[in-house]
Amino acid sequence: MSRTLVDTYGTVPYADLDPSRLAGIAYVLMFGMMFGDVGHGAVLLAVGLLLRSGRIKKLAKLQRTWLFVTGAGLAAMVFGALYGEAFGPTGLIPVLWLEPLANPVPLLVAGLGVGAFLLAGAYAIGTINRVREGGWGYALYSRSGIAGSLLFVAVGLLVWGSAPAPGS
């Protein structure tokens, strides 16, 4: 299923690192962060296991998505436990990390951090792929190689340096 996510952007050349699995994991992780709820995640988990079983013939063409749906459900359950949400902010489970509605800023900062980490990983994979495609010269000047990576780092440092200090 994660192959379908990557194929929507084009076919990965033979020499390149295939980002399909990493894209699938990143999507599931980000889904869990945004849809963190133990109850709704359990429903997705059950649907994923039902898809895997193949018991409902009308859903047979979706059977190969079972791992993706199950992973999304598990991620939602983990983040739901961290947020203390089960079918909404019902108070059924204790908050282990933070309440997104009461204190959204740390969650937004965590999302930015995860996004920056994913982008850094994408630039690293891009640099490896440019070296494989055309050597170090191509990797040095390509926007998805070293030059693009350095621009990403420079903008990140600029944003970090211009951000107000905590508590100010």
mmCIF file of C-alpha atoms in Angstrom:
data_model
loop_
_atom_site.group_PDB
_atom_site.id
_atom_site.type_symbol
_atom_site.label_atom_id
_atom_site.label_comp_id
_atom_site.label_asym_id
_atom_site.label_seq_id
_atom_site.Cartn_x
_atom_site.Cartn_y
_atom_site.Cartn_z
ATOM 1 C CA MET A 1 0.000 0.000 0.000
ATOM 2 C CA SER A 2 2.814 2.456 0.755
ATOM 3 C CA ARG A 3 4.076 1.838 -2.786
ATOM 4 C CA THR A 4 0.838 3.448 -4.056
ATOM 5 C CA LEU A 5 1.624 6.624 -2.076
ATOM 6 C CA VAL A 6 5.013 6.959 -3.735
ATOM 7 C CA ASP A 7 3.845 5.944 -7.227
ATOM 8 C CA THR A 8 1.435 8.898 -7.335
ATOM 9 C CA TYR A 9 4.536 11.112 -7.707
ATOM 10 C CA GLY A 10 6.185 8.964 -10.393
ATOM 11 C CA THR A 11 8.076 5.717 -10.718
ATOM 12 C CA VAL A 12 11.206 5.395 -8.598
ATOM 13 C CA PRO A 13 14.258 4.856 -10.848
ATOM 14 C CA TYR A 14 15.989 1.521 -10.435
ATOM 15 C CA ALA A 15 19.198 2.964 -8.931
ATOM 16 C CA ASP A 16 17.370 5.103 -6.370
ATOM 17 C CA LEU A 17 16.575 4.197 -2.790
ATOM 18 C CA ASP A 18 12.887 3.333 -2.682
ATOM 19 C CA PRO A 19 11.151 5.575 -0.114
ATOM 20 C CA SER A 20 7.879 3.599 -0.131
ATOM 21 C CA ARG A 21 8.182 1.985 3.275
ATOM 22 C CA LEU A 22 9.489 5.156 4.900
ATOM 23 C CA ALA A 23 6.642 7.168 3.345
ATOM 24 C CA GLY A 24 4.110 4.667 4.679
ATOM 25 C CA ILE A 25 5.596 4.793 8.182
ATOM 26 C CA ALA A 26 5.714 8.604 8.124
ATOM 27 C CA TYR A 27 2.103 8.789 6.980
ATOM 28 C CA VAL A 28 0.953 6.419 9.723
ATOM 29 C CA LEU A 29 2.941 8.340 12.361
ATOM 30 C CA MET A 30 1.554 11.709 11.289
ATOM 31 C CA PHE A 31 -1.963 10.258 11.122
ATOM 32 C CA GLY A 32 -1.614 9.040 14.691
ATOM 33 C CA MET A 33 -0.435 12.469 15.853
ATOM 34 C CA MET A 34 -3.394 14.211 14.199
ATOM 35 C CA PHE A 35 -6.073 11.611 14.964
ATOM 36 C CA GLY A 36 -4.960 10.548 18.432
ATOM 37 C CA ASP A 37 -7.909 8.759 20.018
ATOM 38 C CA VAL A 38 -7.866 5.348 21.678
ATOM 39 C CA GLY A 39 -11.499 4.519 20.874
ATOM 40 C CA HIS A 40 -11.486 5.568 17.230
ATOM 41 C CA GLY A 41 -8.047 3.995 16.765
ATOM 42 C CA ALA A 42 -9.436 0.705 18.104
ATOM 43 C CA VAL A 43 -12.218 0.907 15.526
ATOM 44 C CA LEU A 44 -9.614 1.383 12.764
ATOM 45 C CA LEU A 45 -7.590 -1.509 14.175
ATOM 46 C CA ALA A 46 -10.669 -3.744 14.064
ATOM 47 C CA VAL A 47 -11.441 -2.661 10.490
ATOM 48 C CA GLY A 48 -7.841 -3.377 9.462
ATOM 49 C CA LEU A 49 -7.992 -6.867 10.968
ATOM 50 C CA LEU A 50 -11.370 -7.435 9.305
ATOM 51 C CA LEU A 51 -9.872 -6.420 5.962
ATOM 52 C CA ARG A 52 -7.003 -8.851 6.529
ATOM 53 C CA SER A 53 -9.377 -11.712 7.224
ATOM 54 C CA GLY A 54 -11.149 -11.273 3.882
ATOM 55 C CA ARG A 55 -14.504 -12.286 5.409
ATOM 56 C CA ILE A 56 -16.450 -9.502 3.683
ATOM 57 C CA LYS A 57 -16.340 -10.212 -0.042
ATOM 58 C CA LYS A 58 -17.354 -6.665 -1.039
ATOM 59 C CA LEU A 59 -14.178 -5.392 0.643
ATOM 60 C CA ALA A 60 -11.891 -7.992 -0.968
ATOM 61 C CA LYS A 61 -10.292 -5.431 -3.285
ATOM 62 C CA LEU A 62 -9.221 -3.425 -0.215
ATOM 63 C CA GLN A 63 -7.616 -6.411 1.492
ATOM 64 C CA ARG A 64 -4.075 -5.333 0.643
ATOM 65 C CA THR A 65 -4.590 -2.101 2.632
ATOM 66 C CA TRP A 66 -5.085 -3.980 5.904
ATOM 67 C CA LEU A 67 -1.574 -3.299 7.234
ATOM 68 C CA PHE A 68 -1.871 0.415 6.489
ATOM 69 C CA VAL A 69 -5.283 0.701 8.209
ATOM 70 C CA THR A 70 -4.137 -1.401 11.165
ATOM 71 C CA GLY A 71 -0.977 0.686 11.567
ATOM 72 C CA ALA A 72 -3.014 3.897 11.453
ATOM 73 C CA GLY A 73 -5.317 2.517 14.140
ATOM 74 C CA LEU A 74 -2.415 1.509 16.378
ATOM 75 C CA ALA A 75 -0.739 4.908 15.960
ATOM 76 C CA ALA A 76 -4.014 6.672 16.769
ATOM 77 C CA MET A 77 -4.373 4.520 19.890
ATOM 78 C CA VAL A 78 -0.823 5.306 21.096
ATOM 79 C CA PHE A 79 -1.242 9.045 20.604
ATOM 80 C CA GLY A 80 -4.773 8.878 22.025
ATOM 81 C CA ALA A 81 -3.311 7.382 25.193
ATOM 82 C CA LEU A 82 -0.732 10.184 25.304
ATOM 83 C CA TYR A 83 -3.485 12.785 24.846
ATOM 84 C CA GLY A 84 -5.946 11.094 27.218
ATOM 85 C CA GLU A 85 -8.624 10.809 24.530
ATOM 86 C CA ALA A 86 -11.045 7.916 24.076
ATOM 87 C CA PHE A 87 -13.959 8.748 21.759
ATOM 88 C CA GLY A 88 -13.138 12.428 22.350
ATOM 89 C CA PRO A 89 -12.021 14.239 25.494
ATOM 90 C CA THR A 90 -14.293 12.122 27.710
ATOM 91 C CA GLY A 91 -11.945 11.639 30.660
ATOM 92 C CA LEU A 92 -12.144 7.836 30.283
ATOM 93 C CA ILE A 93 -8.357 7.565 30.345
ATOM 94 C CA PRO A 94 -5.773 9.816 32.048
ATOM 95 C CA VAL A 95 -3.642 12.262 30.060
ATOM 96 C CA LEU A 96 -0.082 10.914 29.831
ATOM 97 C CA TRP A 97 1.535 13.758 27.890
ATOM 98 C CA LEU A 98 -0.698 16.733 27.120
ATOM 99 C CA GLU A 99 -4.239 17.732 26.291
ATOM 100 C CA PRO A 100 -4.241 19.047 22.706
ATOM 101 C CA LEU A 101 -7.240 21.340 23.199
ATOM 102 C CA ALA A 102 -6.030 22.780 26.511
ATOM 103 C CA ASN A 103 -2.363 23.184 25.550
ATOM 104 C CA PRO A 104 -1.885 23.112 21.748
ATOM 105 C CA VAL A 105 1.491 24.886 21.460
ATOM 106 C CA PRO A 106 3.719 21.942 22.550
ATOM 107 C CA LEU A 107 1.843 19.702 20.116
ATOM 108 C CA LEU A 108 2.364 22.197 17.284
ATOM 109 C CA VAL A 109 6.059 22.453 18.136
ATOM 110 C CA ALA A 110 6.327 18.637 18.214
ATOM 111 C CA GLY A 111 4.617 18.512 14.810
ATOM 112 C CA LEU A 112 7.105 21.029 13.425
ATOM 113 C CA GLY A 113 9.965 18.986 14.848
ATOM 114 C CA VAL A 114 8.689 15.750 13.318
ATOM 115 C CA GLY A 115 8.115 17.521 10.011
ATOM 116 C CA ALA A 116 11.652 18.951 10.023
ATOM 117 C CA PHE A 117 13.045 15.489 10.829
ATOM 118 C CA LEU A 118 11.084 13.952 7.938
ATOM 119 C CA LEU A 119 12.266 16.662 5.543
ATOM 120 C CA ALA A 120 15.876 16.176 6.666
ATOM 121 C CA GLY A 121 15.511 12.447 6.016
ATOM 122 C CA ALA A 122 14.032 13.140 2.576
ATOM 123 C CA TYR A 123 16.991 15.400 1.724
ATOM 124 C CA ALA A 124 19.429 12.716 2.898
ATOM 125 C CA ILE A 125 17.724 10.107 0.696
ATOM 126 C CA GLY A 126 17.657 12.631 -2.165
ATOM 127 C CA THR A 127 21.389 13.215 -1.820
ATOM 128 C CA ILE A 128 22.105 9.467 -1.860
ATOM 129 C CA ASN A 129 19.918 9.094 -4.947
ATOM 130 C CA ARG A 130 21.675 11.972 -6.760
ATOM 131 C CA VAL A 131 25.058 10.351 -6.050
ATOM 132 C CA ARG A 132 23.751 7.060 -7.463
ATOM 133 C CA GLU A 133 22.292 8.772 -10.528
ATOM 134 C CA GLY A 134 25.117 11.109 -11.515
ATOM 135 C CA GLY A 135 27.954 11.051 -9.026
ATOM 136 C CA TRP A 136 29.101 13.567 -6.437
ATOM 137 C CA GLY A 137 29.116 16.494 -8.876
ATOM 138 C CA TYR A 138 25.433 16.034 -9.619
ATOM 139 C CA ALA A 139 24.677 15.528 -5.927
ATOM 140 C CA LEU A 140 26.544 18.711 -4.998
ATOM 141 C CA TYR A 141 24.518 21.066 -7.220
ATOM 142 C CA SER A 142 21.144 19.351 -7.305
ATOM 143 C CA ARG A 143 18.293 20.996 -5.408
ATOM 144 C CA SER A 144 17.463 17.568 -3.971
ATOM 145 C CA GLY A 145 21.120 16.965 -3.138
ATOM 146 C CA ILE A 146 23.713 18.764 -1.046
ATOM 147 C CA ALA A 147 22.794 22.276 -2.256
ATOM 148 C CA GLY A 148 19.129 21.747 -1.367
ATOM 149 C CA SER A 149 20.082 20.186 1.957
ATOM 150 C CA LEU A 150 22.253 23.159 2.859
ATOM 151 C CA LEU A 151 19.473 25.582 1.953
ATOM 152 C CA PHE A 152 17.078 23.586 4.165
ATOM 153 C CA VAL A 153 19.557 23.683 7.064
ATOM 154 C CA ALA A 154 20.177 27.420 6.572
ATOM 155 C CA VAL A 155 16.468 28.259 6.612
ATOM 156 C CA GLY A 156 16.000 26.036 9.661
ATOM 157 C CA LEU A 157 18.808 27.812 11.504
ATOM 158 C CA LEU A 158 17.394 31.191 10.486
ATOM 159 C CA VAL A 159 13.977 30.291 11.865
ATOM 160 C CA TRP A 160 15.489 28.847 15.038
ATOM 161 C CA GLY A 161 17.687 31.908 15.549
ATOM 162 C CA SER A 162 14.796 34.352 15.062
ATOM 163 C CA ALA A 163 12.425 32.462 17.358
ATOM 164 C CA PRO A 164 11.843 34.070 20.745
ATOM 165 C CA ALA A 165 13.601 32.472 23.692
ATOM 166 C CA PRO A 166 11.409 30.248 25.868
ATOM 167 C CA GLY A 167 9.714 32.201 28.626
ATOM 168 C CA SER A 168 10.197 35.600 26.981
#
